[in-house]
Short mmCIF file of C-alpha atoms and ligand atoms in Angstrom, two decimals:
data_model
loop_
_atom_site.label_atom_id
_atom_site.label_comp_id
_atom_site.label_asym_id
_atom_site.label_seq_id
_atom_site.Cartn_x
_atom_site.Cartn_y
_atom_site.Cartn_z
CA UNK A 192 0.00 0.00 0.00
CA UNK A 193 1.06 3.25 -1.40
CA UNK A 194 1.17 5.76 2.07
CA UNK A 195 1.30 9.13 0.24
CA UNK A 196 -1.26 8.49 -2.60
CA UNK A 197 -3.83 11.08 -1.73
CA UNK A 198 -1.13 13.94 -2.31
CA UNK A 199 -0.25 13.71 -5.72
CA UNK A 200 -3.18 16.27 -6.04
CA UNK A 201 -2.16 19.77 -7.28
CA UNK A 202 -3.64 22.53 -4.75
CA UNK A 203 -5.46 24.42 -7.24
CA UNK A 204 -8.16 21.81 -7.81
CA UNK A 205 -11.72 22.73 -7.78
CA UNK A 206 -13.60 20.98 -4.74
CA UNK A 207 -15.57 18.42 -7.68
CA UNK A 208 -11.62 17.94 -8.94
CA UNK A 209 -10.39 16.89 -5.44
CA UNK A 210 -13.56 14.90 -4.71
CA UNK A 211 -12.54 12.90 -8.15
CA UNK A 212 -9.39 12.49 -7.46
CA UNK A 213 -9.68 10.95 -4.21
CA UNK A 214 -12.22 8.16 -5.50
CA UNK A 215 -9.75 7.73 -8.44
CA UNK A 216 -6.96 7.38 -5.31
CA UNK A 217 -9.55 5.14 -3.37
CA UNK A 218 -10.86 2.97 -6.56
CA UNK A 219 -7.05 2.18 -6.92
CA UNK A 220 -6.59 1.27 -3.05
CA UNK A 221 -9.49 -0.73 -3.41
CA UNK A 222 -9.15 -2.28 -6.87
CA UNK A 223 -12.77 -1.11 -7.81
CA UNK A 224 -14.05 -2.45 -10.79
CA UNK A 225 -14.45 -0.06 -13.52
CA UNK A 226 -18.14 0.10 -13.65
CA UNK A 227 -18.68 0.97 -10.23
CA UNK A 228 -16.06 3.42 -10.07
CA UNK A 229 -18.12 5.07 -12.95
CA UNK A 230 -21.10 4.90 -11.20
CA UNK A 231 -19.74 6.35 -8.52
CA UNK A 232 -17.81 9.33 -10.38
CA UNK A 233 -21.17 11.08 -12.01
CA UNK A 234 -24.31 11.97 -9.46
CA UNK A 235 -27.44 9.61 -9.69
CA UNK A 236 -29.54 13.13 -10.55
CA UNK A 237 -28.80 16.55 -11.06
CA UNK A 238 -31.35 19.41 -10.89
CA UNK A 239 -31.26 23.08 -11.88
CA UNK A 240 -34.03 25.47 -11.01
CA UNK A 241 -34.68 29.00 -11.34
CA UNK A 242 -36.43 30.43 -8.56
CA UNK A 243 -38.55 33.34 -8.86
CA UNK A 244 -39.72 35.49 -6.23
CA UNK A 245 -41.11 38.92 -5.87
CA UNK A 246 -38.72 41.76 -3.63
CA UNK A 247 -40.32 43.42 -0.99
CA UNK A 248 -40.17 46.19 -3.17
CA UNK A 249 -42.20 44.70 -5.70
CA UNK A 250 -39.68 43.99 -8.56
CA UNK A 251 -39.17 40.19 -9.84
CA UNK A 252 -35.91 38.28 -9.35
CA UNK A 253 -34.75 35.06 -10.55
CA UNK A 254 -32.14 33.01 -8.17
CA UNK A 255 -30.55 29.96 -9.91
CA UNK A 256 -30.84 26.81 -7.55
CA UNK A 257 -29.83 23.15 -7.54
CA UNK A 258 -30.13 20.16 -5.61
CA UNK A 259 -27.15 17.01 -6.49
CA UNK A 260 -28.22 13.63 -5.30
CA UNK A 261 -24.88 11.54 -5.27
CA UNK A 262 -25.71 8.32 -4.85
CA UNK A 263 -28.36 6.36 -3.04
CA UNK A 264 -27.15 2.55 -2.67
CA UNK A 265 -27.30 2.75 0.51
CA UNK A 266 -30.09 4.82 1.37
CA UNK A 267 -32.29 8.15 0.42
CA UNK A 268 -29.93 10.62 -0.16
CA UNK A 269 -28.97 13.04 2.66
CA UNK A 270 -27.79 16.74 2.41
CA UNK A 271 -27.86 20.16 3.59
CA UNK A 272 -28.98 23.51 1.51
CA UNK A 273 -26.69 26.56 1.33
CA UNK A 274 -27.77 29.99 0.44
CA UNK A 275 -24.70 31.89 -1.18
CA UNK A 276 -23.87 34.10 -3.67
CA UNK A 277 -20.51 31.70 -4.80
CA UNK A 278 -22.93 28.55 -4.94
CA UNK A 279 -21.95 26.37 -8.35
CA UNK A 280 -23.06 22.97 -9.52
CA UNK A 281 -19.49 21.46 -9.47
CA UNK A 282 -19.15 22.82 -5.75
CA UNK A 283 -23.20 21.34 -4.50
CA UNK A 284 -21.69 17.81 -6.74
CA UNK A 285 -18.37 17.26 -4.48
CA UNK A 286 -20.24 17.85 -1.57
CA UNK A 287 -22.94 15.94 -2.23
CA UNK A 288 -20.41 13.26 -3.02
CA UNK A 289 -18.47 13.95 0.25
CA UNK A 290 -22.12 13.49 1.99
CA UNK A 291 -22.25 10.05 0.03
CA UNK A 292 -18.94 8.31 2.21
CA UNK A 293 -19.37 10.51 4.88
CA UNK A 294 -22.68 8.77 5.54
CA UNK A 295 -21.22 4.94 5.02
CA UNK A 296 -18.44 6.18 7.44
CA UNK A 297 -20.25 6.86 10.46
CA UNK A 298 -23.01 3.97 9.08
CA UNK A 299 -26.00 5.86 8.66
CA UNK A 300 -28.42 4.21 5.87
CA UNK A 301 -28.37 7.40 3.44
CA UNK A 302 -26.80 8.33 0.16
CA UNK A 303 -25.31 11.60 -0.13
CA UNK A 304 -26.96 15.33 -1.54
CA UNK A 305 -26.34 18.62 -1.23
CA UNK A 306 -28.75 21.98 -2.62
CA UNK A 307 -27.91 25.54 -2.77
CA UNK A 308 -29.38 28.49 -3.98
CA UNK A 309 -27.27 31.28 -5.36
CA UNK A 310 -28.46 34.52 -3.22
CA UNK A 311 -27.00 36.70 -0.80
CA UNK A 312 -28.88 36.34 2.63
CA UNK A 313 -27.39 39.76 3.94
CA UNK A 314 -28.54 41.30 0.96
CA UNK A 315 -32.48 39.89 1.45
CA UNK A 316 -35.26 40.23 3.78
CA UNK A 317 -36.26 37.42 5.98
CA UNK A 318 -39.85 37.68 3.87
CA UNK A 319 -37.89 37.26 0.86
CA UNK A 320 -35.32 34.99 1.98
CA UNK A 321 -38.72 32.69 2.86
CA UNK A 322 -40.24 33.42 -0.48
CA UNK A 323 -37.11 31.61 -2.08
CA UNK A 324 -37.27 28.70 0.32
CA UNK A 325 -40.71 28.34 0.06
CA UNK A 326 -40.36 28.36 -4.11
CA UNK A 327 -37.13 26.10 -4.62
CA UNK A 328 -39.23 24.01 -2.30
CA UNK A 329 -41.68 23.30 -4.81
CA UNK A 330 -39.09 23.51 -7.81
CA UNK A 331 -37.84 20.16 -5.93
CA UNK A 332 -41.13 18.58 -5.05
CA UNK A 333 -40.64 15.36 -7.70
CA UNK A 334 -37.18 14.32 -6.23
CA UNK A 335 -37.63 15.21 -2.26
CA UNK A 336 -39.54 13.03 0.11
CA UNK A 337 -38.48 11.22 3.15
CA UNK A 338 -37.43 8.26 1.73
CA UNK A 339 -36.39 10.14 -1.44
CA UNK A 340 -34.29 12.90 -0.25
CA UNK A 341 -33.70 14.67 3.31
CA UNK A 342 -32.29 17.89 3.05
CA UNK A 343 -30.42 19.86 6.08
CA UNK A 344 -29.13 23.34 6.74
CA UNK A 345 -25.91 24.23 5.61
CA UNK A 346 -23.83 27.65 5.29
CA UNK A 347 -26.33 30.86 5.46
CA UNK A 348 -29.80 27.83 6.04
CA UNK A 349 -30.93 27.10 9.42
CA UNK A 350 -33.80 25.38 11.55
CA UNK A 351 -36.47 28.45 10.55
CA UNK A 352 -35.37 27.17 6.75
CA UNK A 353 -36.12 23.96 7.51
CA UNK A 354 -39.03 24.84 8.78
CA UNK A 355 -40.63 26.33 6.37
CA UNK A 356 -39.43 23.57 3.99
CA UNK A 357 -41.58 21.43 6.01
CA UNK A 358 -44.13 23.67 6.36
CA UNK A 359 -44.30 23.89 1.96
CA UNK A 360 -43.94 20.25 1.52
CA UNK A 361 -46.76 19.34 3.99
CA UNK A 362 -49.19 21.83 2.20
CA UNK A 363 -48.46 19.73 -1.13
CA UNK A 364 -49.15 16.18 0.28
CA UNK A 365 -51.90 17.82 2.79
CA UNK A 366 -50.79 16.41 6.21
CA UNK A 367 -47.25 17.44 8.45
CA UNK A 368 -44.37 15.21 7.19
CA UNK A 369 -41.52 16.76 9.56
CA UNK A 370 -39.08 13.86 8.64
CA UNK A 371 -38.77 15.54 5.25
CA UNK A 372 -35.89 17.80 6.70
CA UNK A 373 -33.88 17.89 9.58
CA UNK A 374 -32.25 20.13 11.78
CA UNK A 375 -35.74 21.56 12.49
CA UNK A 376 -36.52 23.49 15.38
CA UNK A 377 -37.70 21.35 18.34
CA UNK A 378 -41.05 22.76 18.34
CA UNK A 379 -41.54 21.50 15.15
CA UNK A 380 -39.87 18.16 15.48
CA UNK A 381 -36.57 18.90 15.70
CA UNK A 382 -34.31 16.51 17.59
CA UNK A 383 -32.70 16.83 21.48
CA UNK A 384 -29.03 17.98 20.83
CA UNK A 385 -28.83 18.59 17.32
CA UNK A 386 -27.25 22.54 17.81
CA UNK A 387 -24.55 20.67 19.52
CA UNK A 388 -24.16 17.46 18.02
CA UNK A 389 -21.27 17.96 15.35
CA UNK A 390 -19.01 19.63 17.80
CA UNK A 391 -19.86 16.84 20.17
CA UNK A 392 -18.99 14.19 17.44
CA UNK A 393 -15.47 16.35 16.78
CA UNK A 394 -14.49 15.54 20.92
CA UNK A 395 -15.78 11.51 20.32
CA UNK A 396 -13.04 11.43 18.00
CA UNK A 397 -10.71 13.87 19.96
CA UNK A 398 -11.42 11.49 23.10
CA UNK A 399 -10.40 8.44 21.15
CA UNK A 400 -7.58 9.55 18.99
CA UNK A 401 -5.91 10.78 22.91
CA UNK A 402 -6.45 7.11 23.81
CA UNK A 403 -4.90 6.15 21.00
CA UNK A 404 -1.76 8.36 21.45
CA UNK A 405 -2.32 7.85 25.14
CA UNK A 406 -2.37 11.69 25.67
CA UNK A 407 -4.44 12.49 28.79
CA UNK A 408 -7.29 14.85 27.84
CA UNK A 409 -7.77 16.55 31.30
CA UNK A 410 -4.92 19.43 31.25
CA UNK A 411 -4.68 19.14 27.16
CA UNK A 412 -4.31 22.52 25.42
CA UNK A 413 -6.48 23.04 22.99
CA UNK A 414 -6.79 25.87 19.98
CA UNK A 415 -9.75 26.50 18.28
CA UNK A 416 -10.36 28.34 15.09
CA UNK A 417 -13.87 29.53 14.17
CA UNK A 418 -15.84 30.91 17.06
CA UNK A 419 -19.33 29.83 15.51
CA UNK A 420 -21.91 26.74 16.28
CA UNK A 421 -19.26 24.28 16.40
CA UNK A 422 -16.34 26.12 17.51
CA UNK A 423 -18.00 27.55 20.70
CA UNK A 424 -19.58 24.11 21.36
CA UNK A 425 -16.44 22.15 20.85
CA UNK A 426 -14.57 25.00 23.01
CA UNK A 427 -17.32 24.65 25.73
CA UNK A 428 -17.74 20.63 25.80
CA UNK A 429 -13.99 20.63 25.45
CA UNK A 430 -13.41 22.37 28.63
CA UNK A 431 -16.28 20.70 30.48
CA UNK A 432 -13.99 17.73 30.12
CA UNK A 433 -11.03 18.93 31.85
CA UNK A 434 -9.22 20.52 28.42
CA UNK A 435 -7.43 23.79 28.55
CA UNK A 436 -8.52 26.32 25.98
CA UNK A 437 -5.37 28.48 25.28
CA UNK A 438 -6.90 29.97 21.95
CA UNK A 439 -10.02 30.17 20.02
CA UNK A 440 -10.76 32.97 16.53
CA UNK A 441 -13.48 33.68 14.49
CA UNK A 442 -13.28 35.59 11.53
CA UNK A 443 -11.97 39.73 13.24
CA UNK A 444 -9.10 37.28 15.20
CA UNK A 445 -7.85 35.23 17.59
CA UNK A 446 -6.99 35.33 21.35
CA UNK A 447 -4.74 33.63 23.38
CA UNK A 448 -3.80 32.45 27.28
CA UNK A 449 -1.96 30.07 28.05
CA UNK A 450 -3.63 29.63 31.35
CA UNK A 451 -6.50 28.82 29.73
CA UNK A 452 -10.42 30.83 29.09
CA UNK A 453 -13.42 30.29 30.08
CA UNK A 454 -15.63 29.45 26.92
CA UNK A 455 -18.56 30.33 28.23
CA UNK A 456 -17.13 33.80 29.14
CA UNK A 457 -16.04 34.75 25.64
CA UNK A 458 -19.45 33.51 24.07
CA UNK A 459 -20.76 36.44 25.84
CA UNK A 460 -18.08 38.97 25.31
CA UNK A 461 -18.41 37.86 21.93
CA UNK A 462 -22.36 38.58 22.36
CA UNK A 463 -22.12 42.17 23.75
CA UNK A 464 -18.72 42.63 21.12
CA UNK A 465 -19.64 40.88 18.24
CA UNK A 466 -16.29 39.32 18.83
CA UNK A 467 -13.77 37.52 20.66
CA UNK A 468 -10.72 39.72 20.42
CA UNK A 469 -10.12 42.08 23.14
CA UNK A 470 -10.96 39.63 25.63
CA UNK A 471 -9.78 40.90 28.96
CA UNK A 472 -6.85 38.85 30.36
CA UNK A 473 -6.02 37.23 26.64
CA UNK A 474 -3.63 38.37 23.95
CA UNK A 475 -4.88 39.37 20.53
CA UNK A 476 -3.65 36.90 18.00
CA UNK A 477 -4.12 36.33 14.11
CA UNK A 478 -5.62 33.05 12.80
CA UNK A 479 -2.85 32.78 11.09
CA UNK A 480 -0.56 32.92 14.43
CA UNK A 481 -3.36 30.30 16.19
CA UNK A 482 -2.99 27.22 14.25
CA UNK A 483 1.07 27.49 14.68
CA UNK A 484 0.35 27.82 18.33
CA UNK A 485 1.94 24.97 20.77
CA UNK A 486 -1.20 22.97 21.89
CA UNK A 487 -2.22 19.49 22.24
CA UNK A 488 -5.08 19.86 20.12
CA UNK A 489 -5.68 21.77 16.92
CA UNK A 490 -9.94 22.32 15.80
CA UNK A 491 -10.22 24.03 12.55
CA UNK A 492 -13.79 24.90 12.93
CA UNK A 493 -14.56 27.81 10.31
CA UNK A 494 -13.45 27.32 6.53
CA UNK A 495 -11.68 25.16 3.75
CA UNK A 496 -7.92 25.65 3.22
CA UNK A 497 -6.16 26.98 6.17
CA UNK A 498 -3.76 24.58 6.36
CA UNK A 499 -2.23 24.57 3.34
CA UNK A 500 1.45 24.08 2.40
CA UNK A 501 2.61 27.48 2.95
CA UNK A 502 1.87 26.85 6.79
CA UNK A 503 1.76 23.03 7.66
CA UNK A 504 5.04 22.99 8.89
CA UNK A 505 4.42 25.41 11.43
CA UNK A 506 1.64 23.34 13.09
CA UNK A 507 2.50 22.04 16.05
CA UNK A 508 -0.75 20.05 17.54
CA UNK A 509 -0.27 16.53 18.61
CA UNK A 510 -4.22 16.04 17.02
CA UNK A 511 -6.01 18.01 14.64
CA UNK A 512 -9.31 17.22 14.55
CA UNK A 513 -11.37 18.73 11.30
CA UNK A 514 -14.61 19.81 12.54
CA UNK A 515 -14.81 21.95 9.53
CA UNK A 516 -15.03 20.60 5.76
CA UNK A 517 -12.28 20.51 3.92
CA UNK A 518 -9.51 22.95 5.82
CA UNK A 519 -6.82 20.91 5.56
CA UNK A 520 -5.16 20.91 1.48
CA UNK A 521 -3.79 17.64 -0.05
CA UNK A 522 0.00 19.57 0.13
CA UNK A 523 -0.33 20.14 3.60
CA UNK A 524 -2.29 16.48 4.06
CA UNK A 525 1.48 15.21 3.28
CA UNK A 526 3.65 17.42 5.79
CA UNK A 527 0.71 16.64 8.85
CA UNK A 528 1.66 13.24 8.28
CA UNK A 529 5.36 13.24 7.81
CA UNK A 530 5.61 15.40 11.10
CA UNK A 531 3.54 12.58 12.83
CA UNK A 532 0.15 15.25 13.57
CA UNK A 533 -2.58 12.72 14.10
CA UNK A 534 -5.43 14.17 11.95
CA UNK A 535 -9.08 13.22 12.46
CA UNK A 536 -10.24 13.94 8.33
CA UNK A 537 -13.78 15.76 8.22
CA UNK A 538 -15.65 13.11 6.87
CA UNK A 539 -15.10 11.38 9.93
CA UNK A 540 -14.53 14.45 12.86
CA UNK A 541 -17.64 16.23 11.86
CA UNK A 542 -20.13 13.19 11.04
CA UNK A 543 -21.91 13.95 14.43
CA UNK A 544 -24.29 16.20 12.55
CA UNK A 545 -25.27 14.06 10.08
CA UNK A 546 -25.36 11.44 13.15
CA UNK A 547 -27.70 13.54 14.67
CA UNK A 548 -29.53 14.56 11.57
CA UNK A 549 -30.51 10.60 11.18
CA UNK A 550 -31.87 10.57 14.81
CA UNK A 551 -34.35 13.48 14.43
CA UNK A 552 -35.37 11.06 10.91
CA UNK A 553 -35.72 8.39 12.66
CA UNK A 554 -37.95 10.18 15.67
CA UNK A 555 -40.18 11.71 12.97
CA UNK A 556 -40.96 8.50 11.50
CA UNK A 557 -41.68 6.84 14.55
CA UNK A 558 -43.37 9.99 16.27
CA UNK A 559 -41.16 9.93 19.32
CA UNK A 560 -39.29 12.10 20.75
CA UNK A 561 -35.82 11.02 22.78
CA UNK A 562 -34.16 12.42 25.41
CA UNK A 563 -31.17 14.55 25.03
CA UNK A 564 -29.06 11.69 27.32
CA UNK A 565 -30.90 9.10 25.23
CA UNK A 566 -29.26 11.31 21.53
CA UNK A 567 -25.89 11.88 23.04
CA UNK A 568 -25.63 8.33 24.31
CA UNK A 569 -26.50 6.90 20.45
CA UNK A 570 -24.40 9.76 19.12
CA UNK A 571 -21.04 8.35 21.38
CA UNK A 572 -21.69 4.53 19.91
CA UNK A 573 -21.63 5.59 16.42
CA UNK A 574 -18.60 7.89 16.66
CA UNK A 575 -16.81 5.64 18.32
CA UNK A 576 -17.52 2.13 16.17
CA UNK A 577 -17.04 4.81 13.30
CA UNK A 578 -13.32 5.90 14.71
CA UNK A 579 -12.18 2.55 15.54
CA UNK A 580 -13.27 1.25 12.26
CA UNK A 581 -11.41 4.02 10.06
CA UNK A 582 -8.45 3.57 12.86
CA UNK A 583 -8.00 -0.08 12.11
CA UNK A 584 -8.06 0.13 8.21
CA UNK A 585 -5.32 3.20 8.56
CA UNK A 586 -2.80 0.50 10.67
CA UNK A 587 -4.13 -2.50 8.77
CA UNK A 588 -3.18 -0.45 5.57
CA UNK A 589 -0.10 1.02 6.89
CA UNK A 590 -2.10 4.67 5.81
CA UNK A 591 -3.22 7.76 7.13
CA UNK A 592 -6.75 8.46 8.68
CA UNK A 593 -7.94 10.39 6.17
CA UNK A 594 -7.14 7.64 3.22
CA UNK A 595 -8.41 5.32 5.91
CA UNK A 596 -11.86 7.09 6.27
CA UNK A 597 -12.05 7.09 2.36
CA UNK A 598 -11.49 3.18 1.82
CA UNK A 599 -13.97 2.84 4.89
CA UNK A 600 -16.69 4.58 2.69
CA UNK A 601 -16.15 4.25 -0.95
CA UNK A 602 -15.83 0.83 -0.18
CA UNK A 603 -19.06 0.38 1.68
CA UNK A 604 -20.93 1.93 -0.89
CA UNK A 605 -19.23 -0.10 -3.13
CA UNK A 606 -20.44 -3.29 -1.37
CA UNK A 607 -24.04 -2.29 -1.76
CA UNK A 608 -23.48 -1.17 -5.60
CA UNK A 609 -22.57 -4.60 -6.24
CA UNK A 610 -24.94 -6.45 -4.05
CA UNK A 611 -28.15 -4.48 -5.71
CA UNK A 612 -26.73 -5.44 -8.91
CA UNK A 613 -27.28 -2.89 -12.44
CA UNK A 614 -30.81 -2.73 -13.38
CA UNK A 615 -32.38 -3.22 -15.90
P1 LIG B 54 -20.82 29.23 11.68
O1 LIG B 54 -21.18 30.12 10.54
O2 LIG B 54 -21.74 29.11 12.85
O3 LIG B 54 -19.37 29.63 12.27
C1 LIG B 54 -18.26 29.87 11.47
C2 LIG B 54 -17.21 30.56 12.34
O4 LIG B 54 -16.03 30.73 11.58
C3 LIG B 54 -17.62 31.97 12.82
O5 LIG B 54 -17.20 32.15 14.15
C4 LIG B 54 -16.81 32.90 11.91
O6 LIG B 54 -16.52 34.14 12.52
C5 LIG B 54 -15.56 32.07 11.77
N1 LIG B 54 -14.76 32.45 10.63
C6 LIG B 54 -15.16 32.87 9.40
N2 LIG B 54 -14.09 33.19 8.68
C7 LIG B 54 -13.00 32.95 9.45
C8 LIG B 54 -11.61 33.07 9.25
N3 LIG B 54 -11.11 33.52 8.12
N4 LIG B 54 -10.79 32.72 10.27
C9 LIG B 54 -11.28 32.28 11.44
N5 LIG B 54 -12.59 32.14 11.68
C10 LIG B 54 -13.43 32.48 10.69
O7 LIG B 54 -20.56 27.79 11.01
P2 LIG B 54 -20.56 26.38 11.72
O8 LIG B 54 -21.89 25.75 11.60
O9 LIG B 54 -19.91 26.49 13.05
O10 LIG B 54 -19.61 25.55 10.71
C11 LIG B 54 -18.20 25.65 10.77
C12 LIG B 54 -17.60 24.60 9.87
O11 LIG B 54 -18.05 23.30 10.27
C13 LIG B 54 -17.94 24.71 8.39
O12 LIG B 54 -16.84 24.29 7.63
C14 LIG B 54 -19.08 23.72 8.22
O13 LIG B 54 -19.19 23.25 6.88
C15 LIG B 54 -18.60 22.63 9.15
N6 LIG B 54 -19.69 21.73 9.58
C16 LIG B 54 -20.72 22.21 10.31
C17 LIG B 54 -21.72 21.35 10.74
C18 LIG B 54 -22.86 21.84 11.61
O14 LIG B 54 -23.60 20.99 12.12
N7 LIG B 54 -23.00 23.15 11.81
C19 LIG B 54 -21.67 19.99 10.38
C20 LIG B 54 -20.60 19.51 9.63
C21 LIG B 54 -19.61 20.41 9.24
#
């Protein structure tokens, strides 16, 4: 087995040409047959909708949308909707297809999808922003359903989204189907611990990767970049558990003690600021300067692509666990590695939400609603099976986690490809 084969990517690549290159890496590793690799390459169905709505103002505008459903071998496909300006269909395809083996890595029975519309939320109304949802709602009718397709919120979406999502499709068929989307609010059957799920899922895998380097976790320094939902819960839960937070950022900067901060104590500084620098008793810092920071344990939790080759050798975590998608490069993939970092690759470190999202399905269906001890317990024995399964293929296969996580599943969608046979 080949150890550095997922960094013979260039860093330029689109996200839909690293997504392809890693299954062409993966098909290799696995000696996929040629069909399925095929298959798996091109998304089961592609739609692109224009959305018209009328401004506040009165004038008509017309917002191009899309929803990508991967693959569905295993499942109805499963994906979150993003509102942005930069939205493309090559970007909604790679993470659709990201959705696809993050789903058969954590063992959730769903394909992969992901929607967008292209709009600027800052720039629009919250009437108009639910005039949108509301129409790309119905644009999608044919291909969403809960057994068809589940969407979730993603960047610039949220549980009011979903709501009215749920809200549109349940006027169509005439009775409340809340297990069409997830992420809902809980008033409308949304789940017990969803908000903090995916940062929960990130410390699973923090928790077990410290076993596995037999780092104690009480005393650990920890950095954390990105300041939003699953920074500030990671940061919290993190030092609820006896970690030291030396650093967190969020998009104005970073601060820094090395005593340690209270979480809890920035979140509202960060409330009456509408940021975290300036913190009393803390250092301003850059992002820049807190992912080079001496810690225990690094948490990119805000974009793609901040560690990249120009800084990789700087970082100095013992674990960096990717709660956000995509923010390590392929480049910088190779340096983590060669410096011994133990990385946690997103498809695995941030599969909590998606973890979660399948609860609050599964509740729906069955019209029950769990406890949030009963979620977080479930949520722990799929991150953990998930991490020790993706650990074991990475020492069987003498690779690194993130290769690991890929063979894990690629390969398990792979399996069901070939058991359900072509048709006709
Ligand atoms: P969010 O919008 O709530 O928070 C993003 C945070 O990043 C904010 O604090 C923002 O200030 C900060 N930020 C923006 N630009 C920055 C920069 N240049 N440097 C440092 N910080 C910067 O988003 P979120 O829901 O917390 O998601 C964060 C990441 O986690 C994203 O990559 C997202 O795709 C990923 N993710 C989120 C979930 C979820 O359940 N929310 C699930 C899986 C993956």
């Amino acid at each position: 087995m080949r150890k550095d084969v997922v960094y013979y990517m260039r860093e330029n690549l689109s996200p839909l040409d690293v997504a392809l290159e890693q299954l062409r890496i993966v098909a290799e590793e696995i000696d996929l047959e040629l069909g399925i690799h095929e298959v798996l390459k091109h998304p089961k169905r592609s739609l692109i909708v224009s959305v018209p709505i009328r401004l506040d103002n009165g004038e008509v505008n017309v917002f191009m949308g899309c929803r990508v459903q991967h693959n569905d071998a295993r499942g109805p496909c499963k994906g979150g909707i993003r509102y942005h300006p930069d939205v493309t269909l090559d970007e909604v395809t790679a993470l659709a297809m990201w959705m696809t083996w993050k789903c058969a890595v954590v063992d959730i029975p769903y394909g992969g999808a992901k929607g967008g519309v292209c709009c600027n939320t800052k720039e629009l109304t919250k009437s108009e922003v639910e005039r949108i949802t509301r129409r790309y709602t119905t644009m999608l009718l044919e291909v969403i359903g809960p057994y068809r397709d589940v969407a979730a919120p993603d960047m610039y979406t949220n549980g009011q989204t979903m709501a009215w999502i749920m809200d549109t499709y349940s006027h169509y068929k005439g009775y409340r189907v809340p297990e069409v989307v997830t992420g809902k609010p809980i008033v409308v059957g949304g789940s017990e611990g969803r908000v903090e799920a995916t940062s929960l899922g990130v410390v699973f895998c923090i928790k077990e990767a410290a076993k596995h380097l037999k780092m104690r976790l009480k005393g650990a320094t920890c950095a954390i970049q990105g300041f939003g939902n699953v920074g500030w819960n990671a940061a919290n839960i993190l030092h609820k558990m006896g970690g030291k937070i030396v650093a967190v950022s969020d998009s104005t900067g970073g601060i820094y003690n090395s005593d340690g901060i209270n979480p809890s104590k920035i979140y509202q500084h960060k409330e009456k600021t509408g940021s975290v620098v300036n913190f009393k008793g803390t250092k301003n810092i850059t992002n820049e300067e807190l992912l080079e920071l001496k810690c225990d344990i690094l948490v990119p939790a805000a974009l793609e692509n901040q560690i990249t080759k120009a800084n990789a050798n700087k970082i100095k975590a013992k674990i960096v666990a990717e709660a956000a998608n995509g923010p390590t490069t392929p480049e910088a993939d190779k340096i983590l590695l060669q410096k011994g970092i133990f990385l946690v690759p997103d498809i695995l470190a941030n599969s909590g939400g998606v973890t979660s999202s399948y609860f609050e399905w599964v509740q729906n269906l069955t019209r029950e609603h769990w406890t949030v001890e009963e979620t977080n317990k479930k949520l722990e024995e799929k991150m953990v099976k998930a991490f020790d399964d993706v650990n074991r293929i990475s020492k069987k296969e003498e690779t690194n986690m993130r290769l690991a996580a890929l063979i894990l599943g690629v390969g398990r969608v792979a399996d069901a490809i070939r058991t359900l046979g072509l048709w006709p």
